[in-house]
Structure formats: structure tokens, C-alpha cells
Amino acid sequence: MQRNAKNDVILYQSAQLLDLGVIHAVTTRHGGVSPAPFDTMNLSAHVGDTSERVQENLERLHNALGLDRAATVDASQAQANQVARVTANERGTRIRNVDGLITNARGVNLMLRFADCVPILLYDPTHHAIGLAHAGWRGTVSKVLTNTVNEMRAAFETAPNDLIACIGPSIGPCCYEIGAEVRENVERAFPETFELLLRQNGSVHLDLWQANATQLRALGVRQIEIAGVCTADHTDDFYSWRREHAQTGRFAALIALS
Ligand SMILES: [Zn+2]
């Protein structure tokens, strides 16, 4: 992904998705009005920041992308694997307890929030459909990304080999030390490949990027872009729940058909 500026708003974007006309971004800390520890572009009203500032930040983000805020659909994320198909009827609403959103409706923006978890943006250029997933370790081992792609196949006849996937900035294998519970879940969820997903050097680290890319490859997805940007190493650009000891904001991933 490339780091682009729209006025004061700094966004990470995929060159391939931009070329194909897909409106999208992973946001950063830059371009908003919130004070520390939410400085400055915090997009969640549930972390201690004021609703007024979050609304202003959302306004600035939508303006930077040329999108209508009233058309955005988000979710109360559950660190699980449920996926919702969104239509124009859901514009401006929050879907409860899902971590994946899909649509083929123009004029509907899909948005999810992050601070270390993995954002995955999906585009089917044949059927003009999009998807967005939020995968922390729980969503990764319960395979929210697999479910999101499968929902696109069922709803839009998306062929995995047509699908373009972008795995955005999130905590990297460099910084994501895990304990026994997570390790056991990874071994159970990925029995063939868990050794590739765990880096052991005194402590055990999980590679969430590859754990999600593995799911895509198993489905037949070939076009996979991995940003490779670790949020815990780049708190100048991103909120990191782990590095900032939970006292931080949320950035967003957003995708819309043009
Ligand atoms: Zn790192």
C-alpha cells in the first residue's frame, strides 16, 4: 500500500485498487482534531474520546474521499466470524456483532475500526462487489476472512481467482507475542501450516498477515497484497492497542464502489 495525503488527511491505499477505481483507504492518526492519547484522527466514540470530535474526524475522512457520510455502514465488531450482506437499505446504519461486511450496491460505504487487528479489503472486478473484514487473533482462528469470501461467492458468484485482496497495516509478526491460549487456537485452526505462522525465538509470535493470506490461498485467491506495515512499530501513523496499553484510538478501513 502507498501512503497518500488528501489535504491533512493521511491514508494508506492500494495502487491496484486505485487503478481499478475502487474508493478505499486505511486511515492513520493524521488529519483529525482529537487530543492525546487519541491524536488526532480517532474514529471511535467508545474509547474515551468525545462524540463531537469523532464526528468531526468522520466528516474530514469522508470529505477526503469524496464520500457521503450518511451512506456509510459500520459494525459493532465482536472479534468473531459473522458476516453481513449490506444493501442500500442499510445506508447509515450499524450492523450488530459482525466482523465482515459485503455489498455489490453502489453508494454504500463499508467501514470497520482497528487498533492492531488486521483489515482485509476485497474487490471482485467481474461482479463489481466488495468486502471488508476485521481479524484479530480470534477472528483469524475462527476464519472471518474465509467466511467473508464465501459469502461473496454465495451472494455475487465471486470467483476466488478474480478476487483482489489487500491485507492492511496491523500488528506484525515482529511485535505480536502470544501466549499458550492463542497458540493452541492457531494450531487447531491451521493444523497443516501452524508452524509457518508461529515464530519462536524464546517467545512465540503469531504472523496474522500470513494466517489470513493462508485462508485466501486455500480458497484459490491469487491476487493478495500485504501492506507489511506493523502498527505497533508505527504509532506515529497508527493506533496500537498493544503498544499503547489500550489507551488509544481507532483507525478505520473503508471501501466503496465508485
Ligand atoms: Zn512490529
Short mmCIF file of C-alpha atoms and ligand atoms in Angstrom, two decimals, residues 170-176 205 209 229-234 243, ligand 1:
data_model
loop_
_atom_site.label_atom_id
_atom_site.label_comp_id
_atom_site.label_asym_id
_atom_site.label_seq_id
_atom_site.Cartn_x
_atom_site.Cartn_y
_atom_site.Cartn_z
CA SER A 170 -1.85 -4.25 11.56
CA ILE A 171 0.34 -5.71 14.27
CA GLY A 172 3.16 -7.66 12.62
CA PRO A 173 4.89 -10.92 13.50
CA CYS A 174 7.75 -8.76 14.80
CA CYS A 175 5.60 -7.47 17.71
CA TYR A 176 2.77 -9.94 18.19
CA HIS A 205 4.98 -14.66 17.85
CA TRP A 209 -0.74 -11.45 7.89
CA VAL A 229 3.27 -2.31 7.90
CA CYS A 230 3.31 -3.09 11.64
CA THR A 231 1.02 -0.81 13.64
CA ALA A 232 2.90 -1.45 16.92
CA ASP A 233 6.12 -0.25 15.26
CA HIS A 234 4.43 2.77 13.67
CA ARG A 243 1.95 -0.82 22.19
ZN ZN B 1 6.32 -4.80 14.75
#
